[in-house]
mmCIF file of C-alpha atoms in Angstrom:
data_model
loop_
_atom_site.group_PDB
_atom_site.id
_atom_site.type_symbol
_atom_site.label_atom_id
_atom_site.label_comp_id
_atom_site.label_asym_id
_atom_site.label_seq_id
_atom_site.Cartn_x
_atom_site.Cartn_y
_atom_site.Cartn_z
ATOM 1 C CA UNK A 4 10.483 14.903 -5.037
ATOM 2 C CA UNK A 5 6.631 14.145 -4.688
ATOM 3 C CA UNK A 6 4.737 17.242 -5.223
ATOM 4 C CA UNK A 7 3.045 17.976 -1.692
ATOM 5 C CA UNK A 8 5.527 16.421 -0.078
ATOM 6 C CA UNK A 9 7.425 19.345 1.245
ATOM 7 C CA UNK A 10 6.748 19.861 4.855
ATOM 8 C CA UNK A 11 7.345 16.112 5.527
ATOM 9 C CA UNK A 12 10.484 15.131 6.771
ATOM 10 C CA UNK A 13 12.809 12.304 5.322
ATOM 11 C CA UNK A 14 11.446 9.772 7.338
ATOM 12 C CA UNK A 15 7.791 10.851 7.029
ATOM 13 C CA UNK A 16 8.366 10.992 2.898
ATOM 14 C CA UNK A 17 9.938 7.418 2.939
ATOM 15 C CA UNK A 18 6.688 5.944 5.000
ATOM 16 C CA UNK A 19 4.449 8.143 2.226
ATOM 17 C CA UNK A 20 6.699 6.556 -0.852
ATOM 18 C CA UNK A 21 6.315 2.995 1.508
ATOM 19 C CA UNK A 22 2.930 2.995 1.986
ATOM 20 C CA UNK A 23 1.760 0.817 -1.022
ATOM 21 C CA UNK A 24 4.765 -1.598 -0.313
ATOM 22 C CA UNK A 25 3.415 -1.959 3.078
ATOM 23 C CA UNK A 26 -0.583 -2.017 1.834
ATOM 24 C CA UNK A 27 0.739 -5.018 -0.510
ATOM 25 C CA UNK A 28 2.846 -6.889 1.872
ATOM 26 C CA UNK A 29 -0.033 -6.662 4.403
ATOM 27 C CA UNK A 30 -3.085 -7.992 2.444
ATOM 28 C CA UNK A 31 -0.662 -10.514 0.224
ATOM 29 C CA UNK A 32 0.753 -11.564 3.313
ATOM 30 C CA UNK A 33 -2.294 -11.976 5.758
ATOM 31 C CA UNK A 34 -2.742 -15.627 4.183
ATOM 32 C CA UNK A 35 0.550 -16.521 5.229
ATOM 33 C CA UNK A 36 1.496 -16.693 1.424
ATOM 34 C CA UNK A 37 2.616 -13.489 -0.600
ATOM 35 C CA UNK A 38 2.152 -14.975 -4.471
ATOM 36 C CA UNK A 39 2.721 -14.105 -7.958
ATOM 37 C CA UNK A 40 -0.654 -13.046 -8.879
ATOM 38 C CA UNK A 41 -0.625 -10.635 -5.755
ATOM 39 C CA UNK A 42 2.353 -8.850 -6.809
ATOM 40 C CA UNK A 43 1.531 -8.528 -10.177
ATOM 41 C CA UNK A 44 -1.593 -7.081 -9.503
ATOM 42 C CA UNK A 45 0.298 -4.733 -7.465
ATOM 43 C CA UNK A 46 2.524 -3.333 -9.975
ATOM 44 C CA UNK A 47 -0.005 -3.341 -12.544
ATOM 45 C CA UNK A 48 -1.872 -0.952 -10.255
ATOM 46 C CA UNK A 49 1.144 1.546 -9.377
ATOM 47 C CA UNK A 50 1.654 1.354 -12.918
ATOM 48 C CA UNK A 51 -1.505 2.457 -14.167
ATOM 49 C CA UNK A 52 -1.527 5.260 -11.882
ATOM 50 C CA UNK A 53 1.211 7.149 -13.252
ATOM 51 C CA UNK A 54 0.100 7.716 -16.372
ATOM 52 C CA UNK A 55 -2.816 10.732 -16.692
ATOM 53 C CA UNK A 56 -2.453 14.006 -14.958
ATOM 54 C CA UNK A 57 -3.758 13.446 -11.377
ATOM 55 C CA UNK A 58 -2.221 15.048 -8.282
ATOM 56 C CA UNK A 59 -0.655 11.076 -7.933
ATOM 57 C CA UNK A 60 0.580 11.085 -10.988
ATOM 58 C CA UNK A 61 4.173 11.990 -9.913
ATOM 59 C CA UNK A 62 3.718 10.041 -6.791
ATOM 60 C CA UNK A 63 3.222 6.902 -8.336
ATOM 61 C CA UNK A 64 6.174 7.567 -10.930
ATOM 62 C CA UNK A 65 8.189 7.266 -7.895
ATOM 63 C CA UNK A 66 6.801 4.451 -6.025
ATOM 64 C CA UNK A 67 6.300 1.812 -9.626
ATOM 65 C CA UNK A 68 10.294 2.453 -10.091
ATOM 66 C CA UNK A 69 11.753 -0.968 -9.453
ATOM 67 C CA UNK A 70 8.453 -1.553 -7.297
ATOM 68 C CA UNK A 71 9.052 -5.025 -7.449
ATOM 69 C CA UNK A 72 12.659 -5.211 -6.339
ATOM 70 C CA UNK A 73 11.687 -2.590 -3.616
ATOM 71 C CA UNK A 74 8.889 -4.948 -2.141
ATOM 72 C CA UNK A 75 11.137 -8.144 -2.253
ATOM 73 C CA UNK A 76 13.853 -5.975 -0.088
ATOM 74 C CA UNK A 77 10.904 -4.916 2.025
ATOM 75 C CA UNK A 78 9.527 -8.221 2.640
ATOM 76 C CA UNK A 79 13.045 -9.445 3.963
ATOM 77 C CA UNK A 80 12.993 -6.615 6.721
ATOM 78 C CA UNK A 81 9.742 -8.344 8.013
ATOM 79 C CA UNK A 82 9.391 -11.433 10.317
ATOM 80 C CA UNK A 83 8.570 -14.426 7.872
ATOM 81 C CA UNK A 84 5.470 -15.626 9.926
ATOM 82 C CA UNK A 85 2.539 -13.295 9.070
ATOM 83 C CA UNK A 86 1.070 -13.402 12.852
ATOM 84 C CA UNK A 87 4.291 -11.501 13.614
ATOM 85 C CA UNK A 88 4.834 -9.481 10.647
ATOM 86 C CA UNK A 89 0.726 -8.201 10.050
ATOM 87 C CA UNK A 90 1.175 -5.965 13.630
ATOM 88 C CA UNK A 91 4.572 -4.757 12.618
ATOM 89 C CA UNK A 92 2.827 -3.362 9.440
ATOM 90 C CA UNK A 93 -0.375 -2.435 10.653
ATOM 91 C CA UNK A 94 1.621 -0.200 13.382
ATOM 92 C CA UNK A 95 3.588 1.033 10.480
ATOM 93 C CA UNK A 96 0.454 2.241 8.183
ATOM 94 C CA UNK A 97 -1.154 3.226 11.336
ATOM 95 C CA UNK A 98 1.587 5.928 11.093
ATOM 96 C CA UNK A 99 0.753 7.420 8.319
ATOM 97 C CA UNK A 100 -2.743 9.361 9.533
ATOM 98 C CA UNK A 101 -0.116 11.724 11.573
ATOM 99 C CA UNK A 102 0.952 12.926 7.939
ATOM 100 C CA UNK A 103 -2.166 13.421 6.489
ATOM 101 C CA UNK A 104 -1.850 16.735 8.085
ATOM 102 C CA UNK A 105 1.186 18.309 6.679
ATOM 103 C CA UNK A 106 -0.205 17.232 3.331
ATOM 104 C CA UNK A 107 -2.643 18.846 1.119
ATOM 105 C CA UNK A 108 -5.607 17.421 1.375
ATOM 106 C CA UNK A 109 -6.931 16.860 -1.782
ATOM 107 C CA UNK A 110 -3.809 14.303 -2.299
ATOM 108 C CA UNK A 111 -4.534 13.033 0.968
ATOM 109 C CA UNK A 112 -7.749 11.833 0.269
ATOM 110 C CA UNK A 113 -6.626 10.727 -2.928
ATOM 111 C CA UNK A 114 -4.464 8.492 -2.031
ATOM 112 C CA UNK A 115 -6.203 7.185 0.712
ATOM 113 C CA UNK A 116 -8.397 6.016 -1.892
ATOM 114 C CA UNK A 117 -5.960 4.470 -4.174
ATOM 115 C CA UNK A 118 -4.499 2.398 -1.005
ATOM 116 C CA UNK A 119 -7.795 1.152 -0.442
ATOM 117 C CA UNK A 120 -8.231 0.096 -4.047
ATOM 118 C CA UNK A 121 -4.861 -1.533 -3.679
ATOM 119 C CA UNK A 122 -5.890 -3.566 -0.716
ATOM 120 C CA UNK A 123 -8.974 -5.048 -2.505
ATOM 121 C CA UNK A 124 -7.649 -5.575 -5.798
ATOM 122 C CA UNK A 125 -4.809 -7.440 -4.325
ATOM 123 C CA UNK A 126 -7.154 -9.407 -1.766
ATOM 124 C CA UNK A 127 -9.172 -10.468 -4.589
ATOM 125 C CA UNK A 128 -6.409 -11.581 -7.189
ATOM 126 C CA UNK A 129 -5.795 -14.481 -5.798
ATOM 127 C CA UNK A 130 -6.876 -18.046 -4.151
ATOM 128 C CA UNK A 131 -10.434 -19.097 -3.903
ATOM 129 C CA UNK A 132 -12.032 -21.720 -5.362
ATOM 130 C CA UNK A 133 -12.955 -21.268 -9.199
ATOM 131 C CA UNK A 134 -12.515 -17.664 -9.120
ATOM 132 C CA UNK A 135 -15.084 -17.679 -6.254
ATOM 133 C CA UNK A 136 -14.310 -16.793 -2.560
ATOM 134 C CA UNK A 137 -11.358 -15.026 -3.233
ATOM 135 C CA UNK A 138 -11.113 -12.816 0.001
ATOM 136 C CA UNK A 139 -9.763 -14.888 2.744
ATOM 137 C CA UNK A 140 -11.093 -14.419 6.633
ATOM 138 C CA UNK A 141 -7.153 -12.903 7.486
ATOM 139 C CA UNK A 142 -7.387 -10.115 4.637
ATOM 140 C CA UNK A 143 -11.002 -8.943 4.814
ATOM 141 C CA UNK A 144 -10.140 -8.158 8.292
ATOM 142 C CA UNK A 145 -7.516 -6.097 7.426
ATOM 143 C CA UNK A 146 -9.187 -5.075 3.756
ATOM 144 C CA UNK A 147 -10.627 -1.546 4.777
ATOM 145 C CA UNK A 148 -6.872 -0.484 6.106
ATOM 146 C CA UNK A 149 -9.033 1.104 9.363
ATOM 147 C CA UNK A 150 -5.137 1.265 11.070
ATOM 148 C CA UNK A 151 -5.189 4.691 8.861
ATOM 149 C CA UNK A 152 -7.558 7.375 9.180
ATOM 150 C CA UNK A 153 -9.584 8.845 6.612
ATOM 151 C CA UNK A 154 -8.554 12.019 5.652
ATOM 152 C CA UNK A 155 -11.879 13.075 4.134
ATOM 153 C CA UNK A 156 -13.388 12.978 7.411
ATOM 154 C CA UNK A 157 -10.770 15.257 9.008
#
């Protein structure tokens, strides 16, 4: 079990463990296209994370385990056409501010942070033109994850 995790329920904890899944189908997706380069950028970042001694450090542990195979099963459970799937998963982040509560907030903001990162670095991993223009009109709207509140400012 995540440290921190405690007062949340089994439902709450599975949206907490979700949450990059959802942050990667969301940007990846907002194109219409989830690609390669997107989901490797992904997993290198959930990767990264759980090495060092941060408060995430255990968090990510969990959520880079089979990360791949867990966001391919994910995608599945989402309708195929992003108009229909982006408000499915923007409701579903939008869920997690609730939690911030019944979580210490140090890890909160944290990982608030780290989703955020996530967001950009997959936004800007792939398409464009030369390397240029990366950041399509669909995920810079959705690129500062406003569906979940910032737990700094709470």
């Amino acid at each position: 079990m995540v440290k921190g995790f405690s007062r949340l329920n089994d439902s709450e904890m599975e949206l907490m463990l979700k949450a990059p899944l959802l942050v990667c189908i969301l940007i990846a997706g907002a194109d219409g296209d989830i690609d390669r380069k997107e989901i490797r950028e992904a997993i290198n970042l959930t990767q990264s994370r759980q090495k060092g001694d941060t408060e995430l450090t255990s968090y990510f542990k969990e959520v880079s385990q089979d990360f791949e195979d867990k966001l391919k099963i994910l995608i599945q459970s989402y309708p195929y056409e992003s108009t229909q799937r982006t408000p499915l998963l923007i409701q579903e982040l939008g869920q997690i501010s609730a939690l911030w509560k019944k979580i210490d907030n140090a890890f909160a903001v944290q990982l608030y942070k780290v989703l955020k990162e996530l967001a950009a670095k997959i936004a800007s991993s792939s398409g464009g033109l030369w390397g240029m223009n990366k950041v399509n009109a669909e995920e810079a709207k959705l690129l500062q994850l406003t569906m979940i509140s910032d737990p700094s400012k709470n």
